Short mmCIF file of C-alpha atoms in Angstrom, two decimals:
data_model
loop_
_atom_site.label_atom_id
_atom_site.label_comp_id
_atom_site.label_asym_id
_atom_site.label_seq_id
_atom_site.Cartn_x
_atom_site.Cartn_y
_atom_site.Cartn_z
CA MET L 1 -29.65 -4.58 -53.89
CA ASP L 2 -32.72 -4.58 -56.39
CA ASN L 3 -34.72 -3.77 -52.87
CA VAL L 4 -32.81 -0.51 -52.68
CA LYS L 5 -34.78 2.29 -53.76
CA PRO L 6 -32.51 5.45 -55.27
CA THR L 7 -31.82 7.92 -52.83
CA ARG L 8 -34.49 10.97 -52.89
CA THR L 9 -32.53 13.65 -55.19
CA GLY L 10 -35.50 16.37 -55.54
CA GLY L 11 -33.80 19.99 -54.90
CA ARG L 12 -30.41 19.21 -55.72
CA TRP L 13 -30.28 22.69 -57.49
CA THR L 14 -30.00 23.84 -54.28
CA ALA L 15 -26.65 22.83 -54.41
CA ILE L 16 -25.28 25.93 -56.65
CA ILE L 17 -26.41 28.32 -53.86
CA PRO L 18 -23.43 28.14 -52.16
CA ILE L 19 -21.00 28.53 -55.24
CA VAL L 20 -22.83 31.39 -56.54
CA VAL L 21 -22.70 33.22 -52.96
CA VAL L 22 -19.11 32.53 -52.65
CA ALA L 23 -18.83 33.95 -56.58
CA LEU L 24 -20.89 37.10 -55.54
CA LEU L 25 -18.27 37.51 -52.23
CA VAL L 26 -14.98 36.79 -54.63
CA GLY L 27 -16.65 39.39 -56.88
CA ALA L 28 -17.31 42.31 -54.09
CA PHE L 29 -14.11 41.95 -52.28
CA ALA L 30 -11.94 42.09 -55.91
CA LYS L 31 -13.95 45.38 -56.61
CA ARG L 32 -12.85 47.01 -53.12
CA LEU L 33 -9.27 46.15 -53.80
CA ILE L 34 -9.55 47.05 -57.25
CA ASP L 35 -11.22 50.35 -55.97
CA VAL L 36 -8.41 51.01 -53.40
CA GLU L 37 -5.55 50.19 -55.35
CA SER L 38 -6.81 52.99 -57.61
CA GLY L 39 -7.09 55.52 -55.48
CA GLN L 40 -10.71 55.19 -54.42
CA ASP L 41 -10.62 54.32 -50.88
CA PRO L 42 -14.62 54.25 -49.95
CA ALA L 43 -13.07 54.92 -46.29
CA LEU L 44 -12.14 58.16 -47.44
CA VAL L 45 -16.13 59.70 -47.44
CA GLN L 46 -16.63 62.41 -50.04
CA SER L 47 -17.94 65.47 -48.33
CA VAL L 48 -21.72 65.56 -47.77
CA LEU L 49 -20.95 69.37 -48.10
CA LEU L 50 -20.16 69.40 -51.71
CA ASP L 51 -22.41 72.02 -53.44
CA THR L 52 -23.33 73.54 -50.15
CA PRO L 53 -22.30 77.23 -48.51
CA VAL L 54 -18.92 77.51 -46.63
CA PRO L 55 -19.86 77.07 -43.10
CA ASP L 56 -19.72 80.31 -41.11
CA ILE L 57 -15.89 80.99 -39.39
CA ASP L 58 -14.25 83.80 -38.18
CA LEU L 59 -10.91 82.62 -37.14
CA PRO L 60 -8.03 84.69 -35.57
CA PRO L 61 -4.98 85.34 -37.60
CA LEU L 62 -1.70 84.06 -36.60
CA PRO L 63 0.48 86.65 -34.66
CA ASN L 64 1.79 89.62 -37.22
CA ARG L 65 -0.30 88.22 -40.10
CA GLU L 66 -3.82 89.91 -40.34
CA PRO L 67 -6.48 89.72 -41.17
CA GLY L 68 -7.29 85.80 -40.52
CA LEU L 69 -9.83 84.18 -42.27
CA LYS L 70 -14.13 84.75 -42.27
CA THR L 71 -16.53 83.02 -44.50
CA PRO L 72 -17.17 86.58 -46.23
CA ASP L 73 -13.21 86.21 -47.55
CA LEU L 74 -14.80 83.19 -49.35
CA LYS L 75 -17.40 84.61 -51.52
CA LYS L 76 -14.97 86.59 -53.65
CA GLU L 77 -13.60 84.39 -55.74
CA VAL L 78 -12.71 80.73 -56.83
CA SER L 79 -9.96 80.06 -53.92
CA LEU L 80 -8.82 76.71 -52.28
CA VAL L 81 -8.94 76.21 -48.66
CA ASN L 82 -5.98 74.13 -47.82
CA VAL L 83 -6.42 72.61 -43.73
CA TRP L 84 -2.92 72.19 -42.84
CA GLY L 85 -0.54 72.26 -39.41
CA SER L 86 3.14 72.33 -38.75
CA TRP L 87 2.35 68.98 -37.01
CA CYS L 88 1.46 67.52 -40.78
CA ILE L 89 4.03 65.54 -42.30
CA ALA L 90 1.72 65.04 -45.16
CA CYS L 91 1.31 68.65 -45.40
CA LEU L 92 4.93 69.19 -46.44
CA SER L 93 4.95 66.98 -48.94
CA GLU L 94 2.25 69.09 -50.69
CA HIS L 95 3.78 72.30 -49.86
CA PRO L 96 5.86 72.94 -52.83
CA LEU L 97 3.30 72.58 -55.20
CA LEU L 98 1.54 75.13 -52.81
CA MET L 99 4.22 77.38 -53.37
CA ASP L 100 4.22 76.92 -57.11
CA LEU L 101 0.64 78.25 -57.53
CA ALA L 102 1.07 80.96 -55.31
CA GLU L 103 4.36 82.49 -57.11
CA GLN L 104 2.19 81.72 -60.32
CA ASN L 105 -0.57 83.95 -58.83
CA HIS L 106 -2.91 80.78 -60.32
CA ILE L 107 -5.31 81.20 -57.54
CA PRO L 108 -5.77 82.35 -53.85
CA ILE L 109 -4.90 79.83 -51.31
CA HIS L 110 -6.78 80.41 -48.02
CA GLY L 111 -5.19 78.60 -44.90
CA ILE L 112 -6.48 76.83 -42.01
CA ALA L 113 -3.86 76.52 -39.43
CA TRP L 114 -5.22 73.38 -37.75
CA ARG L 115 -4.64 72.54 -34.00
CA ASP L 116 -1.60 74.08 -34.12
CA ASP L 117 0.90 76.31 -31.77
CA PRO L 118 0.31 79.47 -33.48
CA SER L 119 4.11 80.18 -33.24
CA ALA L 120 5.12 76.61 -34.26
CA SER L 121 2.67 77.44 -37.42
CA VAL L 122 5.02 80.94 -37.99
CA ARG L 123 8.25 79.03 -37.85
CA TRP L 124 6.83 76.45 -40.15
CA LEU L 125 5.89 78.91 -42.47
CA ALA L 126 9.36 80.85 -42.23
CA ARG L 127 11.20 77.82 -43.33
CA ASN L 128 9.10 76.10 -45.79
CA GLY L 129 7.64 79.33 -47.44
CA ASP L 130 4.37 81.04 -47.09
CA PRO L 131 1.55 80.39 -50.36
CA TYR L 132 -1.54 81.56 -48.35
CA LYS L 133 -3.29 84.81 -49.02
CA LEU L 134 -5.68 84.49 -45.79
CA ILE L 135 -4.75 82.27 -42.60
CA GLY L 136 -7.23 81.31 -39.60
CA GLN L 137 -6.32 79.66 -36.60
CA ASP L 138 -8.74 76.97 -35.83
CA PRO L 139 -7.08 75.59 -32.14
CA VAL L 140 -9.96 73.53 -31.50
CA SER L 141 -11.10 72.45 -34.24
CA GLU L 142 -14.33 74.79 -34.67
CA ALA L 143 -13.79 75.23 -38.32
CA ALA L 144 -12.27 71.97 -38.74
CA ILE L 145 -15.62 70.04 -37.72
CA ALA L 146 -17.84 72.87 -39.65
CA PHE L 147 -16.05 71.86 -42.76
CA GLY L 148 -16.39 67.85 -42.09
CA VAL L 149 -12.66 67.73 -41.84
CA THR L 150 -11.15 64.22 -41.14
CA GLY L 151 -7.25 64.81 -41.08
CA ALA L 152 -4.63 67.02 -42.76
CA PRO L 153 -4.34 67.81 -45.39
CA GLU L 154 -7.40 68.62 -46.63
CA THR L 155 -8.27 70.94 -49.75
CA PHE L 156 -11.18 72.68 -50.53
CA VAL L 157 -12.22 74.03 -53.79
CA ILE L 158 -15.00 77.05 -53.27
CA ASP L 159 -16.84 78.91 -56.05
CA GLY L 160 -16.97 82.44 -56.49
CA GLY L 161 -20.58 82.47 -54.69
CA GLY L 162 -19.14 80.59 -51.70
CA ILE L 163 -19.82 77.20 -52.26
CA ILE L 164 -18.14 74.39 -51.62
CA ARG L 165 -17.31 72.36 -55.22
CA TYR L 166 -14.84 69.76 -54.03
CA LYS L 167 -12.84 68.14 -51.11
CA HIS L 168 -9.60 66.65 -51.61
CA ILE L 169 -8.00 64.19 -48.69
CA GLY L 170 -4.54 64.26 -48.60
CA PRO L 171 -1.79 65.97 -50.36
CA ILE L 172 -2.22 67.31 -53.39
CA THR L 173 0.07 65.59 -56.07
CA PRO L 174 0.93 67.09 -59.30
CA ASP L 175 -1.44 64.57 -60.69
CA VAL L 176 -4.68 65.61 -58.62
CA TRP L 177 -3.82 68.85 -59.49
CA ALA L 178 -3.43 68.63 -63.45
CA ASN L 179 -6.41 65.97 -63.75
CA THR L 180 -8.97 67.15 -61.22
CA ILE L 181 -8.57 70.11 -59.55
CA ALA L 182 -7.06 72.48 -62.39
CA PRO L 183 -9.50 71.53 -64.82
CA LEU L 184 -12.62 72.08 -62.06
CA VAL L 185 -11.25 75.66 -61.29
CA GLU L 186 -11.08 76.57 -65.06
CA GLN L 187 -14.80 75.63 -65.30
CA LEU L 188 -15.72 77.43 -62.38
CA ARG L 189 -14.20 80.50 -63.62
CA GLN L 190 -16.54 80.40 -66.74
CA MET P 1 -8.32 25.28 -9.34
CA LYS P 2 -7.46 28.29 -7.19
CA ILE P 3 -4.89 29.51 -9.86
CA LEU P 4 -7.02 28.82 -12.71
CA GLY P 5 -9.74 30.80 -11.19
CA LEU P 6 -7.38 33.56 -10.62
CA VAL P 7 -5.66 33.47 -14.06
CA SER P 8 -9.18 33.54 -15.41
CA GLY P 9 -10.42 36.53 -13.46
CA ALA P 10 -7.36 38.29 -14.32
CA LEU P 11 -7.99 37.48 -18.09
CA ILE P 12 -11.58 38.59 -17.97
CA GLY P 13 -10.67 41.88 -15.98
CA SER P 14 -8.28 42.52 -18.66
CA ILE P 15 -10.92 42.09 -21.45
CA PHE P 16 -12.76 44.77 -19.52
CA ALA P 17 -10.05 46.88 -18.85
CA LEU P 18 -9.53 47.40 -22.86
CA VAL P 19 -12.80 49.57 -22.91
CA ALA P 20 -11.18 52.75 -21.50
CA TYR P 21 -12.71 55.45 -22.25
CA ALA P 22 -10.71 59.01 -23.54
CA VAL P 23 -12.92 61.47 -21.86
CA GLU P 24 -11.11 63.47 -19.55
CA PRO P 25 -12.14 65.41 -16.02
CA ASP P 26 -11.78 68.96 -17.78
CA GLU P 27 -14.42 67.69 -20.47
CA MET P 28 -16.83 66.61 -18.48
CA LEU P 29 -20.13 68.99 -17.71
CA ASP P 30 -20.85 70.05 -14.10
CA ASP P 31 -24.46 68.37 -14.54
CA PRO P 32 -24.00 64.67 -13.96
CA ALA P 33 -27.17 64.40 -15.91
CA LEU P 34 -26.07 66.49 -19.03
CA GLU P 35 -22.64 64.77 -18.75
CA GLU P 36 -24.43 61.04 -18.85
CA ARG P 37 -26.42 62.36 -22.29
CA ALA P 38 -22.94 63.29 -23.51
CA ARG P 39 -21.39 59.95 -23.06
CA VAL P 40 -24.53 58.37 -24.57
CA ILE P 41 -24.24 60.71 -27.69
CA SER P 42 -20.62 59.98 -27.77
CA GLN P 43 -21.02 56.53 -28.11
CA ASP P 44 -22.82 56.57 -31.49
CA LEU P 45 -20.41 59.06 -32.76
CA ARG P 46 -17.59 57.62 -35.47
CA CYS P 47 -14.12 59.08 -34.67
CA VAL P 48 -13.33 60.21 -38.32
CA VAL P 49 -9.79 60.10 -37.70
CA CYS P 50 -9.67 56.43 -36.24
CA GLN P 51 -12.72 54.87 -38.04
CA ASN P 52 -13.61 52.42 -36.08
CA GLU P 53 -13.59 53.90 -32.33
CA THR P 54 -16.14 55.86 -31.09
CA ILE P 55 -15.28 59.25 -30.07
CA ASP P 56 -15.83 58.50 -26.54
CA GLU P 57 -13.16 56.00 -26.68
CA SER P 58 -10.47 57.54 -28.83
CA ASN P 59 -7.74 59.62 -27.50
CA ALA P 60 -7.21 61.54 -31.26
CA THR P 61 -7.64 65.12 -31.24
CA LEU P 62 -10.22 65.53 -33.28
CA ALA P 63 -12.26 62.99 -31.07
CA GLN P 64 -11.29 65.26 -28.07
CA ASP P 65 -12.84 68.31 -29.79
CA MET P 66 -16.24 66.85 -31.17
CA ARG P 67 -16.34 65.34 -27.66
CA ARG P 68 -16.35 69.53 -26.44
CA LEU P 69 -18.58 70.26 -29.46
CA VAL P 70 -21.31 67.66 -28.10
CA ARG P 71 -21.59 69.11 -24.71
CA GLN P 72 -21.22 73.12 -26.21
CA ARG P 73 -24.43 71.94 -27.95
CA ILE P 74 -26.42 70.09 -25.12
CA LEU P 75 -25.40 73.29 -23.15
CA ALA P 76 -27.02 75.29 -25.73
CA GLY P 77 -30.44 73.11 -25.36
CA ASP P 78 -29.84 70.69 -28.48
CA SER P 79 -31.53 67.33 -27.89
CA ASN P 80 -29.62 64.33 -28.62
CA GLU P 81 -31.00 63.88 -31.96
CA ASP P 82 -30.04 67.68 -32.68
CA VAL P 83 -26.56 67.05 -31.57
CA LEU P 84 -26.35 63.72 -33.94
CA ALA P 85 -28.25 65.84 -36.61
CA TYR P 86 -25.31 68.72 -36.46
CA MET P 87 -22.77 66.24 -36.79
CA VAL P 88 -24.13 64.53 -39.65
CA ASP P 89 -24.94 67.66 -41.50
CA ARG P 90 -21.27 67.94 -41.57
CA TYR P 91 -19.84 64.29 -41.79
CA GLY P 92 -22.45 62.47 -43.39
CA ASP P 93 -24.22 58.95 -42.37
CA PHE P 94 -20.39 58.09 -41.96
CA VAL P 95 -20.16 59.39 -38.84
CA LEU P 96 -23.00 57.51 -37.14
CA LEU P 97 -21.95 53.91 -35.46
CA ARG P 98 -25.44 52.77 -35.40
CA PRO P 99 -26.62 53.36 -38.96
CA ARG P 100 -29.66 54.90 -39.74
CA VAL P 101 -32.45 52.50 -41.69
CA THR P 102 -32.35 54.10 -45.08
CA ALA P 103 -32.99 52.55 -48.70
CA GLN P 104 -29.28 52.33 -48.68
CA THR P 105 -28.98 50.62 -45.21
CA LEU P 106 -32.46 48.47 -45.37
CA LEU P 107 -30.12 45.13 -46.62
CA LEU P 108 -27.65 45.80 -43.69
CA TRP P 109 -30.48 46.00 -41.42
CA LEU P 110 -33.22 43.10 -42.92
CA GLY P 111 -30.26 40.86 -44.30
CA PRO P 112 -29.56 39.08 -40.76
CA PHE P 113 -33.59 37.94 -40.48
CA ILE P 114 -33.74 37.25 -44.09
CA LEU P 115 -30.72 34.57 -43.18
CA LEU P 116 -32.39 33.39 -40.44
CA VAL P 117 -35.62 32.86 -42.10
CA PHE P 118 -33.73 30.88 -44.88
CA GLY P 119 -32.15 28.69 -42.51
CA VAL P 120 -35.28 28.08 -41.14
CA VAL P 121 -36.90 27.17 -43.87
CA ASN P 122 -34.34 24.65 -45.01
CA ALA P 123 -33.93 23.23 -41.67
CA ALA P 124 -37.68 22.42 -41.65
CA ARG P 125 -37.17 20.72 -45.14
CA TYR P 126 -34.31 18.72 -44.11
CA ILE P 127 -35.88 17.34 -40.99
CA LYS P 128 -38.94 16.11 -42.73
CA ARG P 129 -37.93 15.22 -45.80
CA PRO P 130 -38.36 11.24 -46.30
CA LYS P 131 -35.83 8.81 -45.01
CA ALA P 132 -33.08 8.60 -48.04
CA ILE P 133 -33.46 4.69 -48.09
CA ASP P 134 -36.44 3.13 -48.04
CA THR P 135 -36.33 -0.64 -48.34
CA PRO P 136 -38.96 -3.38 -47.78
CA GLY P 137 -38.36 -5.80 -44.62
CA LEU P 138 -36.59 -8.84 -44.92
CA SER P 139 -38.78 -11.95 -45.65
CA PRO P 140 -39.20 -14.77 -42.85
CA GLU P 141 -36.74 -17.12 -45.02
CA GLU P 142 -33.95 -14.09 -44.93
CA MET P 143 -34.69 -13.43 -41.15
CA ALA P 144 -34.05 -17.03 -40.46
CA GLU P 145 -30.92 -16.76 -42.31
CA VAL P 146 -29.87 -13.82 -40.11
CA ASP P 147 -30.81 -15.67 -37.01
CA VAL P 148 -27.96 -18.54 -38.25
CA LEU P 149 -25.83 -16.43 -38.77
CA ILE P 150 -26.09 -14.26 -35.65
CA GLN P 151 -25.49 -17.76 -33.57
CA LYS P 152 -22.46 -18.37 -35.98
CA THR P 153 -20.77 -15.45 -35.05
CA GLU P 154 -21.51 -15.25 -30.73
CA GLY P 155 -18.58 -16.87 -29.38
CA PRO P 156 -18.08 -18.37 -26.21
CA ASP P 157 -16.51 -15.49 -25.01
CA GLN P 158 -19.58 -13.38 -25.19
CA GLN P 159 -22.37 -13.84 -22.30
#
């Protein structure tokens, strides 16, 4: 075996490249898992409409509930715009919170009755309570697309000048209200 | 073989059957050229409810309303880029299924080419590297010894 020269060993440092790549991937996946777990799902994209004026809308009212909802209504005071529908199960779960806010007269909540049969909207409000100041019907998603809505419920915080300041995707939980929306509303009122 | 052909034909057919489109007849524009443009645009727009379907394929009601809006914009005289820009203004780049080249997406676009160059360079180095074991040839005495050994192992059953 004296004649056998050792195998060429140059470039062995490259052997760590796969390990580094795998470690980076594991890190990236772990970060994403932790984000989703802690409620920061990157699939829930934050709206590009933040800090821009509310879009132009002029929505018709529900039967016997004049007037509807139009853009100038959103430029008077800090308000919430809640996208809902009688078909939307998750809307029902945030409804008690909206009712509480309305009873306390905390903040005007406007509703967009999205893709709903008007009589179904009316029946739903009669059964569950009506927390809304103004409601506009949006039968063909005209306002929903203008607001960049991806599903119901979604809630926008609008400042006194009619600028969109926040969008919450999904039902407003007491936690979201207390820790995110309520402080923002206080801040916008100053 | 005929049965195999039929079965594989049916399988291939069923794959294409999955690519069904959700556009309903009453949504379509009368002008076939404009309708074709609407289809092309719709295939670049993400259904924001279902997220991994185009609005052309999705049966979600919001996708249907977005398709209708695409056609309205076309009738209003928008170019294809105008329509896409209209959606991006409301939903962000997320709504585009073909990401635009920006600082954020540069790695996405260039990544495959970077990996390809990396692979080619490594393959070239691998092919050109010296042979792993480089031994001097056998001496004449050793060759003779080998010949003897070969003679020994070649039994009568060979040849």
